[in-house]
Amino acid sequence: MGRGQELDLSSSGRDSKKGERVGGGGNVRFRSINSDLSLPLSQGLSCHLWDGDVLCLPGSLVSAPGPVLVPTRLQTELVLRCHEETDCDLCVRVAVHLAVHGYWEDPEDEEKFRRAADPELEEPRNASLQAHIVLSFQAYPTAHCVLLEVQVPAALVQPGQSVGSIVFDCFEAALGAEVQIWSYTQPRYQKELNLTQQLPALPWLNVSADGEDVRLVLDVSEEQRFGLSLYWNQDQGPIKPWWHSNLTGPQTITLNHTDLVPCLCIQVWPLEPDSVRTSICPFREDPRAHRNLWRAARLQLLPSRGWRLDAPCSLPAEATLCWQALDGGPCLPLVPPLPRENVTVNKVLEFPLRKGHPNVCVQVSTWEKLQMQECLWADSLGPLKDDMLLVETRGPQDNGSLCALEPSGCTPLLSRASTRAARLGEQLLQDVQSGQCLQLWDSDLGALWACPMDKYIHQRWALVWLACLLLAAVLFLLLLLKMNPVKAASRSRAALLLYSADDASFERLVGALASALCQLPLRVAVDLWSRRDLSAQGALAWFHAQRRQTLQEGGVVVLLFSPGAVALCREWLQDATSAPRAHGPHDAFAASLSCVLPDFLQGRAPGRYVGAYFDKLLPADAVPALFRSVPVFSLPSQLPDFLGILQGPTAPRSRRLAERAEQVSRALQPALDSCFRPPGALGTGCGMGPEAGVRT
């Protein structure tokens, strides 16, 4: 590294070749140029600037051999160095204040230094104190370091006293940039000085609010071409570009308020060779940006003990482990014994656990509040478990204690507290000693154990479950007893109603009787309601099927006698050898006599059959004697007894049976009135049709 030329030192505020304006204003066009450097000094100081940049390596602190010249304070000033009225560059002028630091170790050395600088000597020597001062300037994306050789006459050397200042003119910078300046000596006798300064933003870039959104207004001439980049300036990683475009002329760009984050920065530069890029980050203190940052953050837990917080910007937060109990209470922090960790975004981190557990979660919080919590380990380790977390604390004499982490605090196992852990303290202690608990963490200070509680819950609730089962069984039996009448009603007795279709009026009376019997309830089968089956199967086949089904289900066949039915029975009984006369296709009664009569003749009718007749239509002695082997009832006068026989063992008590008989009687009355008209009424009555037999 060679020494540069000695500079013409001047404290003038304007260079003779290049005009200089302090401050700003007007339209500024940025170009990257080599600045003229001047070093205005205090009286008596001298300085040389070494050529080129030097390495920015402060080195280690060393002891001063005696009085040394060191920087004590930095001052900056923004200036515009202009080639022409509208062609200027922004510079940062740096003033370094110097002082003498340290004392002579040997008084003789101090005396020699003083004598060498004595002007009364015949041959005085130019004794002086010399120092190498480094100035370091950093403004993203550039950094420069320069080396200044400064000398102060021996006459001005007074330990602890200021000797003046030097001014470096100047470092080139960009509007809106953040610059950092350091100064130290080589070798370094003290801690380096540093200064950070935020330069003003571009006069033609304006950031304003547009309701909830944000507008970037770039006010440049129509011919001006420039580049615009939006990026995330991450402290813990490289810059992450988000959007970039080359534009021309004035532009207005709208940003959605949900896209704002604290580290979102704007960079603008003219599309010219070696142009200076200007960056601003206007949303660092924007509350909306900070809210959006936490909304965009994603906490991921990785198998089996790793985790990562993804976010576009750095987050001033801490992460801790916590224990989430199965009952859904608050997640209990494990601090202590486990430490808190500062969050580094977009980086996989691990907690010092020996094994993972689904109840262990990660909390990320700021000094204000809890921001997020995740227990995603449950995806690989299964759902939350009903385990008790025990915290073991170890002392210096290898004596330890165990407590259970509960919402009320860490409860000692052998305490008299009324918590679940205290009640099961001895059992839990035995589980730890017998190896039934899972060790999650272990160190010289203590350990964490997860102990299953399922077996204690089963033991505790065994008697309760047994009592509940017994109670349920009793209730079930009572319900069965209560539902027996309902079931009996739902399984009502079947009744097959056989009659002779004497005429239409009588059929209406039979239909009314069948409908009334269905309300008891009884399952009534009658050919009136099965005419389609009768036509398809034939009367004899239909009767056989209905009779077999009714008797198999414990039902009863009802023979409803009328004049026509009595005539058919006599015809069968008096002329059994001759074929009976033909009847209609739907006359089930005539077809059924071929099966009914053998049951009566062979004594199989009792319990299967019952007879009935309407007392105004047929006298009691008109029923053939063969059919009196079964009960025969007159309707409606003997309805209660008739209904009792039909319903069989499920028949209700007499009072209830009388009420049902009254209901059936009321249902039959309109049909009876229609059937038995007074003399002179039009039409024939019941049983008076052409097929009615001769009464006896």
Coordinates of C-alpha atoms in Angstrom, one line a residue, residues 205-558:
L205 CA -40.6 9.3 -4.1
N206 CA -43.6 9.8 -1.9
V207 CA -45.3 7.1 0.2
S208 CA -48.9 8.0 1.2
A209 CA -52.1 6.4 2.5
D210 CA -55.0 5.6 0.2
G211 CA -57.7 4.5 2.6
E212 CA -56.6 1.1 3.8
D213 CA -54.0 0.8 1.0
V214 CA -50.7 2.5 0.4
R215 CA -49.7 4.5 -2.7
L216 CA -46.1 4.9 -4.0
V217 CA -46.0 8.1 -6.1
L218 CA -42.8 8.4 -8.2
D219 CA -42.7 12.0 -9.6
V220 CA -40.1 12.0 -12.4
S221 CA -40.0 13.4 -15.9
E222 CA -41.8 11.4 -18.7
E223 CA -38.5 10.4 -20.4
Q224 CA -36.8 9.3 -17.2
R225 CA -36.4 5.5 -17.1
F226 CA -35.8 3.9 -13.7
G227 CA -35.9 0.6 -11.9
L228 CA -38.2 -0.1 -8.9
S229 CA -37.8 -3.1 -6.6
L230 CA -39.8 -4.2 -3.6
Y231 CA -37.9 -6.6 -1.3
W232 CA -37.9 -8.0 2.2
N233 CA -34.9 -6.8 4.1
Q234 CA -34.3 -9.7 6.5
D235 CA -31.9 -9.2 9.3
Q236 CA -31.3 -12.9 9.7
G237 CA -30.7 -13.8 6.1
P238 CA -30.2 -12.5 2.6
I239 CA -32.4 -9.9 1.0
K240 CA -35.5 -11.6 -0.5
P241 CA -36.9 -10.0 -3.7
W242 CA -40.6 -9.6 -3.9
W243 CA -41.4 -7.5 -7.0
H244 CA -39.3 -5.8 -9.6
S245 CA -40.1 -3.7 -12.7
N246 CA -38.4 -1.2 -15.1
L247 CA -40.6 1.9 -15.5
T248 CA -40.7 5.1 -17.4
G249 CA -42.0 8.5 -16.3
P250 CA -44.2 9.3 -13.4
Q251 CA -45.9 6.3 -11.8
T252 CA -48.4 5.6 -9.0
I253 CA -48.3 2.1 -7.5
T254 CA -50.9 0.9 -5.1
L255 CA -50.0 -1.7 -2.4
N256 CA -52.7 -3.6 -0.6
H257 CA -52.5 -3.0 3.1
T258 CA -52.3 -6.8 3.7
D259 CA -49.0 -6.9 1.9
L260 CA -47.3 -4.5 4.3
V261 CA -44.7 -5.9 6.6
P262 CA -42.0 -4.1 8.7
C263 CA -39.1 -5.2 6.5
L264 CA -40.7 -4.3 3.2
C265 CA -38.3 -1.9 1.5
I266 CA -38.4 0.1 -1.7
Q267 CA -35.4 0.5 -3.9
V268 CA -35.2 3.0 -6.8
W269 CA -32.4 3.8 -9.3
P270 CA -32.0 5.4 -12.7
L271 CA -31.5 3.0 -15.5
E272 CA -27.9 4.3 -16.2
P273 CA -24.5 2.6 -15.9
D274 CA -23.1 2.5 -12.3
S275 CA -26.1 4.4 -10.9
V276 CA -26.6 4.7 -7.2
R277 CA -29.5 2.7 -5.8
T278 CA -31.6 4.4 -3.1
S279 CA -33.5 2.2 -0.6
I280 CA -36.1 3.2 2.0
C281 CA -38.0 1.0 4.5
P282 CA -41.0 3.1 5.4
F283 CA -43.1 0.5 7.2
R284 CA -40.9 -0.4 10.1
E285 CA -43.1 1.4 12.7
D286 CA -46.4 0.8 10.9
P287 CA -48.8 -1.1 13.3
R288 CA -50.6 -2.6 10.3
A289 CA -47.3 -4.0 9.0
H290 CA -46.6 -5.6 12.4
R291 CA -50.1 -7.2 12.6
N292 CA -49.7 -8.5 9.0
L293 CA -46.3 -10.0 9.9
W294 CA -47.8 -12.1 12.7
R295 CA -50.7 -13.2 10.4
A296 CA -48.2 -14.3 7.8
A297 CA -46.0 -16.2 10.2
R298 CA -46.4 -20.0 10.2
L299 CA -45.1 -22.2 13.0
Q300 CA -44.3 -25.8 11.9
L301 CA -43.3 -28.6 14.1
L302 CA -41.1 -31.2 12.4
P303 CA -40.5 -34.9 13.5
S304 CA -39.6 -35.5 16.0
R305 CA -38.2 -32.6 18.0
G306 CA -37.6 -29.9 15.3
W307 CA -39.6 -26.8 14.6
R308 CA -39.4 -23.8 12.3
L309 CA -41.1 -20.4 12.2
D310 CA -41.6 -19.1 8.6
A311 CA -42.1 -15.4 8.2
P312 CA -41.1 -12.7 5.7
C313 CA -39.3 -10.6 8.4
S314 CA -37.4 -11.2 11.6
L315 CA -39.6 -11.4 14.7
P316 CA -38.6 -10.1 18.1
A317 CA -40.0 -13.1 19.9
E318 CA -39.1 -16.0 22.1
A319 CA -40.1 -19.7 21.9
T320 CA -40.8 -22.0 24.8
L321 CA -42.1 -25.5 25.2
C322 CA -45.3 -26.1 27.1
W323 CA -47.4 -29.1 28.3
Q324 CA -51.0 -29.3 27.0
A325 CA -53.1 -31.5 29.3
L326 CA -55.9 -33.6 27.9
D327 CA -58.6 -31.7 29.7
G328 CA -58.1 -28.7 27.4
G329 CA -56.8 -26.3 30.0
P330 CA -54.0 -23.7 29.3
C331 CA -50.7 -25.0 28.0
L332 CA -48.3 -25.0 31.0
P333 CA -44.8 -23.5 30.2
L334 CA -41.8 -25.7 30.9
V335 CA -39.7 -22.7 32.0
P336 CA -37.9 -23.5 34.1
P337 CA -36.3 -26.1 33.8
L338 CA -36.1 -25.7 30.0
P339 CA -34.8 -22.3 28.8
R340 CA -36.4 -19.8 26.5
E341 CA -34.9 -19.4 23.0
N342 CA -34.8 -16.4 20.7
V343 CA -36.7 -17.0 17.5
T344 CA -34.7 -17.2 14.3
V345 CA -37.2 -17.2 11.4
N346 CA -36.9 -19.6 8.4
K347 CA -34.5 -21.9 10.2
V348 CA -35.0 -25.4 11.5
L349 CA -34.4 -25.4 15.3
E350 CA -34.5 -28.3 17.8
F351 CA -35.4 -28.4 21.5
P352 CA -33.3 -30.5 23.9
L353 CA -35.8 -33.3 24.3
R354 CA -34.8 -37.0 24.4
K355 CA -38.1 -38.1 23.0
G356 CA -41.2 -36.5 21.5
H357 CA -44.6 -36.5 23.1
P358 CA -48.0 -35.4 21.6
N359 CA -48.7 -33.2 24.7
V360 CA -45.6 -31.1 24.2
C361 CA -46.3 -27.9 22.3
V362 CA -44.4 -24.8 21.2
Q363 CA -45.4 -21.3 22.2
V364 CA -44.1 -18.2 20.4
S365 CA -44.6 -15.0 22.4
T366 CA -43.5 -11.4 22.6
W367 CA -43.1 -9.4 25.8
E368 CA -46.7 -8.3 25.3
K369 CA -48.6 -11.6 24.8
L370 CA -48.7 -15.1 23.4
Q371 CA -48.7 -14.9 19.6
M372 CA -49.1 -18.6 18.5
Q373 CA -49.0 -22.1 19.7
E374 CA -48.8 -25.4 17.8
C375 CA -49.0 -29.0 18.9
L376 CA -48.5 -30.6 15.4
W377 CA -46.4 -33.4 16.7
A378 CA -49.8 -35.1 17.3
D379 CA -49.8 -35.8 13.6
S380 CA -47.0 -38.3 14.0
L381 CA -47.3 -39.2 17.6
G382 CA -51.0 -39.6 17.9
P383 CA -53.7 -37.6 19.8
L384 CA -53.2 -36.0 23.2
K385 CA -52.7 -38.5 26.1
D386 CA -54.0 -38.4 29.6
D387 CA -50.4 -38.3 31.0
M388 CA -49.1 -36.5 34.1
L389 CA -45.9 -34.5 33.6
L390 CA -43.5 -34.8 36.5
V391 CA -40.6 -32.3 37.0
E392 CA -37.6 -33.7 38.8
T393 CA -35.2 -31.2 40.4
R394 CA -31.7 -32.3 41.4
G395 CA -29.7 -30.7 44.1
P396 CA -25.9 -30.5 44.6
Q397 CA -25.8 -33.6 46.9
D398 CA -27.6 -35.7 44.3
N399 CA -30.8 -35.4 46.2
G400 CA -33.8 -34.8 44.1
S401 CA -37.5 -34.0 44.4
L402 CA -40.5 -34.6 42.2
C403 CA -43.5 -32.5 41.6
A404 CA -46.4 -32.7 39.1
L405 CA -47.1 -29.9 36.7
E406 CA -50.8 -28.8 37.2
P407 CA -52.7 -25.6 36.4
S408 CA -52.3 -24.6 40.1
G409 CA -48.5 -25.0 39.9
C410 CA -46.0 -27.8 40.4
T411 CA -47.5 -30.0 43.2
P412 CA -45.1 -32.1 45.3
L413 CA -46.0 -35.7 45.0
L414 CA -46.0 -36.4 48.7
S415 CA -48.0 -33.4 49.7
R416 CA -51.4 -33.0 51.4
A417 CA -52.8 -31.0 48.5
S418 CA -56.3 -31.9 47.2
T419 CA -55.2 -32.3 43.6
R420 CA -55.1 -35.5 41.6
A421 CA -51.3 -35.6 41.6
A422 CA -51.2 -35.4 45.4
R423 CA -53.8 -38.1 45.8
L424 CA -51.8 -40.5 43.6
G425 CA -48.3 -39.2 44.7
E426 CA -47.0 -42.6 46.0
Q427 CA -48.2 -44.5 43.0
L428 CA -46.6 -42.0 40.6
L429 CA -43.4 -42.1 42.4
Q430 CA -43.4 -45.9 42.1
D431 CA -44.1 -45.6 38.4
V432 CA -41.0 -43.4 37.9
Q433 CA -38.8 -45.8 39.9
S434 CA -40.2 -48.9 38.1
G435 CA -39.6 -47.4 34.6
Q436 CA -43.3 -47.0 33.6
C437 CA -42.9 -43.3 32.9
L438 CA -41.3 -41.9 29.7
Q439 CA -38.3 -39.6 30.2
L440 CA -38.6 -36.6 28.0
W441 CA -35.6 -34.6 29.1
D442 CA -32.5 -35.2 31.3
S443 CA -29.7 -33.0 32.6
D444 CA -27.6 -32.4 35.6
L445 CA -30.3 -30.0 36.9
G446 CA -33.2 -32.3 36.6
A447 CA -35.5 -34.3 34.3
L448 CA -39.0 -34.4 32.9
W449 CA -41.2 -37.6 33.1
A450 CA -44.5 -38.3 31.3
C451 CA -46.5 -40.8 33.4
P452 CA -49.7 -42.5 32.0
M453 CA -52.8 -42.0 34.1
D454 CA -55.2 -44.3 32.3
K455 CA -54.9 -47.2 34.8
Y456 CA -55.7 -44.9 37.8
I457 CA -58.7 -43.5 36.0
H458 CA -59.9 -47.1 35.3
Q459 CA -59.4 -48.1 38.9
R460 CA -61.1 -45.0 40.3
W461 CA -64.1 -45.2 38.0
A462 CA -64.5 -49.0 38.0
L463 CA -67.1 -49.0 40.8
V464 CA -68.8 -46.0 39.3
W465 CA -69.1 -47.8 36.0
L466 CA -70.4 -50.9 37.7
A467 CA -73.1 -48.9 39.5
C468 CA -74.0 -47.1 36.3
L469 CA -74.3 -50.5 34.5
L470 CA -76.5 -51.9 37.3
L471 CA -78.7 -48.8 37.2
A472 CA -78.9 -49.0 33.4
A473 CA -79.9 -52.7 33.7
V474 CA -82.7 -51.8 36.2
L475 CA -83.9 -49.0 34.0
F476 CA -83.9 -51.3 31.0
L477 CA -85.9 -54.0 32.8
L478 CA -88.4 -51.3 34.0
L479 CA -88.6 -50.1 30.4
L480 CA -89.3 -53.6 29.1
L481 CA -92.0 -54.1 31.7
K482 CA -93.5 -50.7 30.8
M483 CA -93.3 -51.5 27.1
N484 CA -94.9 -54.9 27.3
P485 CA -98.5 -53.6 26.8
V486 CA -97.2 -51.5 23.9
K487 CA -95.5 -54.5 22.4
A488 CA -98.6 -56.6 22.9
A489 CA -100.6 -53.9 21.2
S490 CA -98.2 -53.7 18.4
R491 CA -98.4 -57.5 18.1
S492 CA -102.2 -57.4 18.1
R493 CA -104.2 -60.6 17.5
A494 CA -105.2 -61.6 14.0
A495 CA -108.9 -62.1 13.1
L496 CA -110.3 -63.6 9.8
L497 CA -113.8 -62.4 9.2
L498 CA -116.0 -64.7 7.0
Y499 CA -119.5 -63.7 5.9
S500 CA -122.0 -64.2 3.1
A501 CA -122.4 -61.3 0.7
D502 CA -126.2 -61.2 1.0
D503 CA -126.5 -57.7 -0.4
A504 CA -124.7 -54.3 -0.6
S505 CA -126.2 -53.0 2.6
F506 CA -125.0 -56.0 4.6
E507 CA -121.5 -55.7 3.0
R508 CA -121.4 -52.1 4.2
L509 CA -122.3 -53.3 7.7
V510 CA -119.6 -55.9 7.6
G511 CA -117.1 -53.3 6.4
A512 CA -118.1 -51.0 9.3
L513 CA -117.6 -53.9 11.8
A514 CA -114.1 -54.7 10.4
S515 CA -113.0 -51.1 10.5
A516 CA -114.2 -50.7 14.1
L517 CA -112.3 -53.9 15.1
C518 CA -109.1 -52.6 13.7
Q519 CA -109.2 -49.8 16.2
L520 CA -109.0 -52.2 19.2
P521 CA -106.4 -53.0 17.8
L522 CA -106.9 -56.2 15.9
R523 CA -105.4 -57.3 12.6
V524 CA -108.5 -58.0 10.6
A525 CA -108.6 -59.8 7.3
V526 CA -111.8 -59.6 5.2
D527 CA -112.4 -60.3 1.5
L528 CA -113.8 -56.8 1.1
W529 CA -110.3 -55.4 1.3
S530 CA -108.7 -58.2 -0.8
R531 CA -110.8 -58.3 -4.0
R532 CA -107.7 -58.1 -6.2
D533 CA -106.1 -61.1 -4.4
L534 CA -109.4 -63.0 -4.6
S535 CA -109.5 -62.4 -8.4
A536 CA -105.9 -63.5 -8.9
Q537 CA -105.9 -66.5 -6.5
G538 CA -109.5 -67.6 -6.4
A539 CA -111.7 -67.6 -3.4
L540 CA -110.8 -71.1 -2.1
A541 CA -107.0 -70.5 -2.4
W542 CA -107.3 -67.0 -0.7
F543 CA -109.2 -68.5 2.2
H544 CA -106.8 -71.3 2.7
A545 CA -103.8 -68.9 2.8
Q546 CA -105.6 -66.5 5.2
R547 CA -106.9 -69.3 7.5
R548 CA -103.4 -70.9 7.8
Q549 CA -101.7 -67.6 8.6
T550 CA -104.3 -66.6 11.1
L551 CA -104.3 -69.9 13.0
Q552 CA -100.4 -70.1 12.9
E553 CA -100.2 -66.7 14.6
G554 CA -102.7 -67.7 17.3
G555 CA -105.6 -65.7 15.8
V556 CA -109.3 -66.6 15.5
V557 CA -111.7 -67.1 12.5
V558 CA -115.0 -65.2 12.9

